[in-house]
XYZ file of C-alpha atoms in Angstrom:
670
model
C 126.528 94.743 106.064
C 129.457 93.208 108.102
C 132.165 91.012 106.875
C 132.275 88.453 109.220
C 129.502 86.081 110.707
C 127.370 89.389 111.489
C 130.120 90.607 113.709
C 129.999 93.921 114.368
C 132.689 94.922 117.187
C 135.846 95.849 116.007
C 138.505 94.122 117.757
C 141.571 95.594 119.383
C 144.256 96.388 117.603
C 147.858 95.883 118.923
C 149.735 99.060 119.538
C 151.137 99.192 116.160
C 147.853 99.149 114.521
C 147.749 95.332 113.766
C 145.237 92.709 114.471
C 146.141 88.984 114.352
C 143.659 86.148 114.001
C 140.466 87.948 114.082
C 138.030 87.508 111.285
C 137.490 90.735 109.339
C 134.128 92.602 109.534
C 133.710 95.861 107.700
C 134.294 98.225 111.010
C 137.492 96.998 111.700
C 138.033 96.786 107.555
C 137.446 100.522 107.421
C 139.635 100.986 110.306
C 142.933 99.604 108.889
C 142.334 100.390 105.305
C 143.679 102.930 103.362
C 142.554 104.109 99.864
C 144.077 103.435 96.343
C 142.727 104.396 93.080
C 139.692 105.286 94.944
C 138.958 101.980 96.721
C 139.709 101.138 100.297
C 142.007 98.387 100.691
C 143.625 96.258 103.534
C 147.344 94.810 103.753
C 147.253 90.963 105.005
C 149.442 88.171 105.639
C 148.842 84.485 106.140
C 151.356 82.878 108.291
C 150.813 79.046 107.384
C 153.180 77.849 110.132
C 151.218 79.536 113.027
C 147.530 78.963 110.846
C 146.770 82.606 111.586
C 146.732 86.023 109.621
C 147.674 89.304 110.046
C 145.595 92.327 109.009
C 147.733 95.564 108.960
C 147.360 98.937 109.633
C 148.554 100.867 106.035
C 149.334 103.996 107.690
C 151.611 101.970 110.126
C 153.079 98.987 108.081
C 153.176 100.126 104.073
C 155.190 97.298 103.277
C 154.247 93.600 103.844
C 158.291 92.569 104.065
C 158.985 95.312 106.658
C 156.490 93.752 108.658
C 157.210 90.220 108.567
C 160.778 90.894 108.902
C 160.719 93.123 111.736
C 157.471 92.065 113.658
C 157.319 88.708 113.143
C 160.595 87.088 112.703
C 162.531 89.533 114.844
C 164.657 90.915 112.150
C 166.220 94.269 112.511
C 166.019 96.956 109.614
C 169.595 96.613 108.528
C 169.526 92.950 108.811
C 166.316 93.045 106.222
C 168.444 95.503 103.860
C 171.448 93.352 103.783
C 169.436 90.377 102.689
C 166.529 92.040 101.255
C 166.573 89.923 97.395
C 166.917 86.697 99.466
C 164.075 87.796 101.981
C 161.968 89.048 98.804
C 162.432 85.660 96.915
C 161.691 83.507 99.861
C 157.976 85.174 100.491
C 157.272 85.965 96.871
C 158.809 82.906 94.813
C 159.412 80.244 97.196
C 157.025 77.431 96.252
C 156.878 75.851 99.603
C 156.792 79.477 101.490
C 155.753 80.298 105.043
C 153.863 83.540 104.643
C 151.035 84.345 101.857
C 151.077 87.972 101.101
C 148.225 89.996 99.887
C 145.545 92.834 99.507
C 142.078 92.627 99.773
C 140.003 95.507 98.333
C 136.668 96.720 98.393
C 134.552 97.222 95.294
C 130.912 97.664 94.139
C 128.690 97.457 91.121
C 125.043 97.566 90.407
C 122.531 94.709 90.276
C 119.952 94.442 87.606
C 117.674 96.811 89.642
C 120.390 99.477 89.901
C 121.219 98.399 94.013
C 124.583 98.709 94.726
C 126.422 95.487 95.092
C 129.860 95.048 97.117
C 132.102 92.980 96.227
C 136.057 92.188 97.814
C 138.838 91.325 95.495
C 141.931 89.463 96.606
C 145.412 89.735 94.796
C 149.220 89.196 95.516
C 152.091 91.724 94.675
C 152.754 92.145 91.077
C 156.110 90.081 91.470
C 154.107 86.914 93.176
C 154.723 83.876 91.644
C 152.551 81.736 93.561
C 151.472 78.717 91.911
C 148.045 77.225 91.354
C 147.601 75.160 94.559
C 149.076 77.991 96.555
C 146.564 80.639 95.011
C 143.904 78.435 95.615
C 145.331 77.661 99.600
C 145.402 81.645 99.877
C 141.885 82.252 98.515
C 140.371 79.573 100.522
C 142.012 80.800 103.906
C 140.544 84.174 103.443
C 137.266 83.408 101.975
C 136.182 81.231 105.064
C 137.079 84.470 107.380
C 134.919 86.839 105.618
C 131.251 87.098 105.472
C 129.870 84.287 103.011
C 127.227 86.936 101.846
C 130.034 88.974 100.151
C 131.516 87.991 97.094
C 135.414 87.229 96.989
C 137.047 87.411 93.696
C 140.792 86.506 93.170
C 142.700 88.789 90.578
C 145.583 87.571 89.004
C 148.489 89.673 89.716
C 150.461 88.792 86.629
C 150.560 86.741 83.513
C 152.352 83.844 85.481
C 149.252 83.432 87.922
C 146.666 83.825 84.983
C 148.360 80.838 83.297
C 148.461 79.164 86.594
C 144.995 79.326 86.977
C 143.949 78.441 83.327
C 142.711 74.927 84.279
C 140.980 75.850 87.241
C 137.210 76.506 87.099
C 135.971 79.958 87.993
C 133.666 77.950 90.419
C 136.472 76.426 92.122
C 138.104 79.552 92.194
C 135.969 82.966 91.467
C 138.474 85.375 89.867
C 138.310 88.985 87.955
C 141.071 90.077 85.551
C 142.716 93.469 85.950
C 141.165 94.836 82.703
C 137.886 93.583 83.910
C 137.738 95.589 87.263
C 139.400 98.776 85.682
C 138.900 98.839 82.657
C 135.818 101.365 82.992
C 137.513 103.087 85.754
C 135.785 106.439 85.897
C 139.118 108.430 86.656
C 142.635 107.422 85.388
C 145.836 109.147 85.663
C 147.885 110.004 82.400
C 150.718 111.957 83.621
C 150.923 113.057 87.468
C 151.405 116.800 88.157
C 149.253 119.569 89.844
C 148.073 123.022 88.559
C 145.997 125.625 88.840
C 144.046 127.369 86.015
C 141.041 128.286 84.217
C 138.781 125.124 83.034
C 138.349 125.301 79.144
C 135.834 122.220 78.556
C 135.270 121.815 74.789
C 132.154 119.438 74.110
C 132.908 118.893 70.443
C 136.197 119.261 67.917
C 133.997 122.357 66.466
C 133.902 123.857 69.904
C 137.737 123.189 70.283
C 138.504 125.026 67.256
C 136.606 127.886 67.632
C 137.764 128.599 70.460
C 141.684 127.223 70.184
C 142.937 130.368 69.176
C 142.015 132.095 72.876
C 143.926 129.296 74.712
C 146.733 130.665 77.035
C 149.025 129.122 79.209
C 147.303 129.570 82.609
C 144.040 127.119 80.957
C 143.384 123.547 81.578
C 142.055 121.925 78.237
C 139.156 119.294 78.396
C 137.599 117.390 75.717
C 137.214 113.929 74.508
C 140.111 113.548 72.641
C 142.796 116.285 72.697
C 143.794 117.029 69.287
C 147.755 116.453 68.456
C 148.075 120.367 67.537
C 147.281 121.297 71.089
C 148.993 124.362 72.308
C 151.053 124.417 75.518
C 148.814 125.273 78.230
C 148.746 124.388 82.381
C 147.003 120.634 81.993
C 144.749 118.494 80.290
C 141.901 116.042 81.055
C 140.358 113.552 78.448
C 136.822 112.597 79.028
C 137.146 109.405 76.767
C 139.546 106.544 76.825
C 143.417 107.190 75.864
C 146.880 105.877 76.970
C 149.895 107.282 78.634
C 151.729 106.690 75.146
C 149.601 109.069 73.207
C 151.233 111.829 71.250
C 149.205 114.460 73.865
C 150.626 112.609 76.602
C 153.861 112.437 75.449
C 153.388 116.179 75.221
C 152.035 116.422 78.696
C 154.853 114.604 80.254
C 157.751 116.393 78.313
C 155.995 119.593 79.408
C 155.442 118.774 83.028
C 151.863 118.982 83.301
C 149.052 117.287 84.505
C 147.141 115.008 82.321
C 144.076 112.402 83.196
C 141.157 110.408 82.063
C 137.810 112.047 83.832
C 135.063 110.150 82.108
C 132.617 111.735 84.970
C 133.682 115.689 83.839
C 130.003 116.348 82.726
C 128.703 115.593 86.149
C 131.471 117.533 87.824
C 131.123 120.757 85.660
C 127.309 120.559 86.225
C 127.656 120.212 90.008
C 130.188 122.574 91.083
C 129.970 125.156 87.978
C 133.243 124.594 86.322
C 132.989 125.198 83.139
C 135.320 128.291 82.456
C 136.149 128.572 86.256
C 139.199 128.829 88.132
C 140.026 125.360 89.549
C 142.767 123.355 91.264
C 143.318 120.289 89.631
C 145.607 117.477 90.869
C 146.502 114.287 89.231
C 148.310 111.483 91.161
C 148.404 107.353 90.157
C 145.704 106.698 93.164
C 143.849 109.974 93.672
C 142.650 112.575 90.656
C 140.848 115.887 92.084
C 139.683 118.790 90.348
C 138.042 121.574 92.634
C 136.683 125.169 91.912
C 138.592 127.954 93.487
C 136.469 130.953 94.892
C 138.702 133.613 92.860
C 141.688 133.843 90.631
C 144.655 132.836 91.851
C 147.778 135.020 91.777
C 149.644 132.992 88.964
C 153.460 133.590 87.736
C 154.138 132.916 84.364
C 155.815 129.359 84.051
C 159.314 128.881 83.568
C 158.737 127.590 79.885
C 157.023 130.542 79.097
C 160.602 132.311 78.901
C 162.718 129.135 78.165
C 165.322 128.630 75.641
C 166.221 125.584 74.210
C 169.812 125.261 72.857
C 170.168 123.288 69.517
C 173.479 123.049 67.826
C 174.103 124.428 64.470
C 173.052 122.134 61.704
C 175.591 120.764 59.131
C 174.520 121.744 55.569
C 177.747 121.493 53.588
C 178.246 118.470 51.076
C 177.536 115.452 53.191
C 176.325 112.362 51.014
C 173.277 109.892 51.706
C 174.133 107.206 53.717
C 172.863 103.975 54.495
C 171.523 103.862 58.119
C 173.909 101.062 59.385
C 176.837 103.680 58.788
C 175.318 106.569 61.085
C 176.279 106.915 64.679
C 174.904 109.502 67.335
C 177.198 112.296 66.488
C 175.731 112.444 62.698
C 172.586 114.303 64.042
C 173.863 117.484 63.229
C 173.644 116.650 59.502
C 171.123 113.844 59.179
C 168.821 114.432 62.381
C 168.301 112.766 65.621
C 166.012 109.806 64.258
C 168.494 108.829 62.085
C 170.932 109.098 64.079
C 169.677 106.898 66.289
C 168.822 104.446 64.158
C 172.352 104.428 63.028
C 173.389 104.033 66.638
C 171.091 101.048 67.023
C 172.666 98.947 64.017
C 176.171 99.487 65.748
C 175.147 98.401 69.110
C 173.391 95.169 67.015
C 176.181 94.466 64.890
C 179.086 95.418 67.116
C 178.019 93.636 70.394
C 180.436 95.812 72.341
C 178.236 98.679 73.850
C 177.791 98.335 77.762
C 174.270 97.409 78.267
C 174.530 96.848 81.961
C 174.625 100.322 83.311
C 170.957 100.388 84.235
C 171.202 97.382 86.413
C 175.026 98.547 87.616
C 173.631 101.627 89.441
C 172.945 101.467 93.143
C 169.432 100.829 94.268
C 169.578 101.312 98.208
C 169.595 99.378 100.222
C 170.629 96.915 97.319
C 174.642 97.754 95.869
C 172.941 96.986 92.455
C 170.593 94.966 90.424
C 172.879 92.897 88.690
C 171.838 89.567 90.398
C 168.583 90.394 89.016
C 169.932 90.962 85.509
C 171.741 87.936 85.558
C 168.469 86.133 86.260
C 166.724 87.623 83.523
C 169.262 86.600 80.861
C 169.643 83.123 82.212
C 173.064 83.724 83.727
C 172.466 83.638 87.552
C 175.784 84.478 89.435
C 177.652 85.240 86.347
C 180.286 88.240 86.375
C 180.027 91.303 85.095
C 182.041 90.802 81.813
C 179.914 87.704 81.082
C 176.551 89.471 82.046
C 177.593 92.436 79.381
C 178.277 89.744 76.406
C 175.255 87.844 77.250
C 172.992 91.289 77.257
C 174.604 92.076 73.838
C 173.722 88.347 72.356
C 170.229 88.827 74.005
C 169.774 91.933 72.408
C 171.264 90.566 69.142
C 168.565 87.630 69.315
C 165.433 89.825 70.052
C 165.099 92.983 67.937
C 166.235 94.296 64.493
C 167.467 97.552 63.164
C 165.701 98.816 59.878
C 167.357 98.843 56.406
C 167.220 102.423 54.745
C 169.105 105.376 53.736
C 169.163 108.890 55.386
C 168.913 112.049 53.405
C 171.353 114.653 54.747
C 170.322 118.365 55.728
C 172.638 119.111 52.613
C 169.953 118.193 49.834
C 167.004 120.106 52.201
C 169.314 122.906 51.768
C 170.235 122.814 48.029
C 166.056 122.327 47.735
C 165.229 125.503 49.606
C 168.214 127.936 48.037
C 166.893 126.505 44.312
C 163.737 128.675 44.875
C 163.828 132.185 45.080
C 160.097 132.556 45.519
C 160.848 129.753 48.764
C 163.802 132.297 49.926
C 161.285 135.158 49.555
C 158.748 133.315 51.705
C 161.085 131.946 54.190
C 162.294 135.951 54.867
C 158.821 137.094 55.354
C 158.428 134.314 58.076
C 161.388 135.024 59.730
C 160.620 138.709 59.851
C 157.094 138.022 61.462
C 158.824 135.688 63.901
C 161.570 138.541 64.869
C 158.649 141.077 65.034
C 156.314 138.482 67.069
C 153.950 138.927 64.528
C 151.884 136.061 65.953
C 148.765 136.583 63.814
C 150.723 136.121 60.714
C 152.757 133.178 61.228
C 149.962 130.726 60.744
C 148.828 132.099 57.501
C 152.632 132.426 56.185
C 153.606 128.881 57.263
C 150.872 127.567 54.953
C 151.712 129.498 52.029
C 155.157 128.679 52.206
C 154.175 124.567 52.379
C 151.693 125.361 49.561
C 154.420 126.827 47.438
C 156.683 123.834 48.329
C 154.426 121.194 47.310
C 154.383 123.138 44.110
C 158.100 123.615 43.715
C 160.157 121.115 41.584
C 163.202 119.460 43.439
C 166.345 120.149 41.115
C 167.517 117.517 38.898
C 170.773 117.139 40.922
C 168.818 116.377 43.873
C 166.502 114.082 42.534
C 169.139 111.988 41.019
C 170.927 111.685 44.377
C 167.604 110.349 45.792
C 166.422 107.864 43.261
C 169.824 106.644 42.768
C 170.212 105.800 46.679
C 167.229 103.147 46.190
C 167.280 101.918 42.568
C 166.290 98.562 43.502
C 163.535 99.580 45.341
C 161.997 101.710 43.080
C 162.593 99.343 39.998
C 160.952 96.553 41.921
C 157.759 98.796 42.657
C 158.344 98.289 46.320
C 156.215 100.112 49.470
C 158.803 102.477 50.765
C 158.070 104.619 54.085
C 159.570 108.157 54.186
C 160.143 109.626 57.497
C 161.366 112.807 59.127
C 164.441 113.040 61.141
C 164.973 116.982 62.004
C 167.869 118.530 64.246
C 164.893 120.108 66.182
C 163.225 117.168 67.841
C 164.110 114.942 71.055
C 165.751 117.597 72.524
C 165.850 118.238 76.605
C 162.816 120.023 77.321
C 161.400 119.790 73.432
C 160.420 116.242 72.282
C 158.226 117.432 69.312
C 156.406 114.125 69.511
C 154.109 113.957 66.591
C 154.884 117.548 65.127
C 156.792 116.218 61.981
C 155.155 114.092 59.342
C 156.002 110.867 57.919
C 154.387 109.072 54.478
C 154.051 105.261 54.761
C 152.390 104.530 51.441
C 154.997 105.504 49.040
C 155.585 103.657 45.350
C 157.346 104.822 42.583
C 159.944 107.634 41.836
C 156.891 110.355 41.665
C 155.441 109.498 44.978
C 158.903 109.374 46.628
C 159.555 112.975 45.353
C 156.382 114.020 46.643
C 156.972 112.325 49.950
C 160.178 114.068 50.582
C 158.527 117.423 49.930
C 155.818 116.769 52.171
C 158.354 115.488 54.707
C 160.374 118.772 54.309
C 157.418 120.711 54.135
C 156.096 119.575 57.683
C 159.012 121.649 59.362
C 157.027 124.768 58.272
C 153.639 123.698 59.509
C 152.005 126.420 61.299
C 152.391 124.421 64.578
C 155.848 123.386 64.343
C 157.020 126.994 63.672
C 154.863 128.258 66.754
C 156.275 125.694 68.993
C 159.969 126.360 68.166
C 158.972 129.760 68.576
C 157.958 129.809 71.702
C 160.975 128.074 72.942
C 163.616 130.257 71.138
C 165.008 128.139 68.365
C 165.618 130.087 65.437
C 164.226 128.985 61.715
C 167.681 129.306 60.435
C 168.978 126.643 62.556
C 166.414 124.080 61.854
C 166.480 121.538 58.821
C 164.716 118.222 57.923
C 166.810 115.089 57.501
C 164.495 112.066 55.703
C 164.683 108.659 56.222
C 163.638 106.132 53.230
C 163.017 102.579 54.179
C 161.121 99.720 52.453
C 157.848 98.719 54.132
C 157.777 95.842 56.558
C 154.627 94.758 57.024
C 153.853 93.810 60.702
C 151.323 91.831 62.386
C 151.786 94.017 65.582
C 152.889 97.057 66.083
C 153.377 99.527 69.158
C 155.072 101.599 71.466
C 157.058 101.186 74.795
C 158.954 103.170 77.352
C 161.330 101.996 79.652
C 159.568 103.567 82.546
C 156.071 103.513 84.312
C 154.643 106.891 82.911
C 152.075 106.846 85.945
C 154.673 106.029 88.579
C 157.995 107.837 88.060
C 159.466 106.374 91.372
C 158.870 102.733 89.881
C 162.266 101.345 88.344
C 161.146 97.891 87.895
C 158.766 98.076 85.166
C 158.548 99.012 81.412
C 155.378 100.023 79.860
C 154.440 98.545 76.543
C 151.264 99.507 74.357
C 150.645 97.694 70.890
C 147.808 96.819 68.276
C 147.491 94.955 65.119
C 149.824 96.810 62.517
C 151.635 99.732 62.476
C 152.750 101.743 65.869
C 151.385 104.971 64.612
C 147.689 103.682 65.593
C 149.006 103.659 69.119
C 150.183 107.333 69.086
C 147.301 108.626 67.317
C 144.546 107.612 68.911
C 142.619 105.662 66.312
C 142.440 102.669 68.272
C 142.803 101.891 71.893
C 145.484 99.530 72.049
C 146.637 96.573 74.263
C 148.861 97.937 77.187
C 150.909 96.196 79.446
C 153.511 96.447 82.548
C 156.735 94.391 82.466
C 158.914 93.809 85.324
C 162.571 93.950 84.139
C 163.883 93.418 87.473
C 162.111 90.444 89.072
C 160.385 89.492 85.761
C 156.974 88.888 84.943
C 154.107 91.292 83.185
C 150.475 92.403 83.592
C 147.849 93.087 81.062
C 146.646 96.890 82.212
C 144.200 96.797 79.197
C 143.049 94.764 76.322
C 142.005 98.028 74.111
C 139.431 97.851 71.304
C 139.910 94.311 70.684
C 138.263 93.408 73.656
C 140.461 90.393 74.066
C 143.977 89.730 75.683
C 146.862 88.642 73.068
C 148.098 84.895 73.240
C 150.304 83.727 76.296
C 153.214 83.039 73.598
C 152.743 86.924 72.169
C 152.770 87.901 75.636
C 156.051 86.050 76.294
C 157.694 87.639 73.427
C 157.000 91.085 74.199
C 158.285 90.374 77.786
C 161.637 89.665 75.780
C 160.995 93.118 73.943
C 160.661 94.778 77.244
C 163.826 93.606 78.355
C 165.471 94.796 75.219
C 164.199 98.285 75.733
C 165.759 98.300 79.370
C 169.215 97.202 78.022
C 169.220 99.553 75.399
C 168.169 102.176 78.010
C 171.915 101.739 79.452
C 173.360 102.959 75.920
C 171.558 105.333 74.957
C 170.809 107.448 78.330
C 174.376 108.738 78.261
C 173.849 111.296 80.808
C 171.364 109.070 83.706
C 170.887 105.558 83.083
C 167.511 106.069 84.374
C 166.677 108.541 81.577
C 163.728 106.370 79.798
C 163.645 105.586 76.224
C 160.589 105.898 73.778
C 160.725 103.283 71.155
C 158.435 102.502 68.288
C 158.815 98.995 67.114
C 156.987 96.266 64.941
C 156.564 92.431 65.310
C 156.984 91.426 61.620
C 155.646 88.507 59.940
C 158.725 86.335 60.684
C 157.919 87.018 64.275
C 161.020 89.421 65.022
C 161.129 92.893 66.437
C 162.184 95.794 64.368
C 162.592 98.901 65.979
C 161.735 102.113 64.060
C 162.608 104.697 66.462
C 164.523 105.152 69.322
C 164.513 108.248 71.299
C 164.775 110.117 74.890
C 161.167 109.823 76.315
C 160.390 113.362 78.128
C 159.656 112.957 81.839
């Protein structure tokens, strides 16, 4: 089939691989196109002043802007670099722009008879702010230059374009949304990486439980949904939908191993005999491959297998129960990382003295910084740095809240453990097994200790201290949340995402005491003990703090990370997942969440997936989430002390009042 009035001849390309003015045939498309996410695509530029278009060879001209500036307008690369932001604004944001920039990609689906039905999709870049009439002009210009027998659909590149097209009929401008086009993608990158290993494909949770004990560092584990307690291996493969912010992908990111969704794994395994075979596994944003190796490769044991994580000595001396708002980040050695970070969040919001501009102040060659973009995002274009710092603090205070609550110190955990000779004896046995590397005994000893803790009462003095810290909440029968806050989590090289427990359905004194013990006991779960032992964190050095908060009902809850997990070089976007209710549903995979990317440089956002609900959130809610994304980016400047580009992992709730409450702030393992 051809793409232009039956034409099959390929026009001669210019020396630089560009074709100007010609109608587009399928052979020409294939000559110039590259492949992205498994689909052929072609970059194009419409020059409205010259009434012509340019078809770009993607291998020669990877960027629209470079081509227009140097090939069409005769600018030097140095001139473009010096004027890059202004030039970008002229081609992506000016309502009366001369050039329309886009991408044309080739897709296919099946008709009712099972025959393949090809179609084209036209889209702009994600930062493009084309208004409705301009989008219509762009579509019409391309439509008459490709074969009318081939459907052409416009894909809005961001929420702004969706809004612009809301009053335009599909008949006038046929379109497809990103989640409709890619919602059932066969292969999806979750965490980029490369691994060689033995493929272990488990068809059911029962199969996994039967074989999990035999997994080793050179295995690549594949199943529909990986369990949170999966051991550290060479790679993950999911055969069912999940998200980059699931607990297992946070682990994959922290461990630096490839992880992807491969829905056609059954067919690959059957066709190439991959089950239990040695494979080469490569995950990139646009390409995912799994190939059988002829023989077992000569693999060296990974660095993490001998890696040792440093942990500061916990302070278990007599420390009081503290309100979260009185803690700072330096208190992590007495109250745990999670509590200390929430205390630091209170400080940022209350004092408004923190510098929240460091991420934007960093050079982004050829740009000296992104401060002009920050000014635009804050509604302060051209403002000096001091004004931007003040405005950022004000915006933060208007957008998010820090949870109220109290933090129990390691001191109370220590008093409890030392109050029982039986507990001390059990801990001694577990320490001996760890010192002897008696791995076959660790799980049973850990489980025995957890059972013993659940049946060992808390000393009266500790009970009085805990109940005395929240007397009004207990007296009124309020629902409480009891969260873990260990010193053995959120460490460089050891995120510990999801390995410690929290309890969210607590009412009354007895349930509160039971929940505190449950959280303390999660420090001794078989999985957490094995993971810490693997990286050299001694049992004597680990303690558990506890956070007690009043439960906050939420219309929406979720997780955001201040980066694009599948494109590490992308400094613009923040990735956000959410679902009605609590953020736990996002990370534990019980429902598929809404997924969004928000550009915190040029502005705008786009929907990646609509999850289990099947419908997108309202425009007002998406706009509010854009403000939350910006707040997360601003917080990154304060919490990422070593490097402003170090991303944060933030759990949040949208409360009944429409405010955002941040319930956890921690480094995102990259």
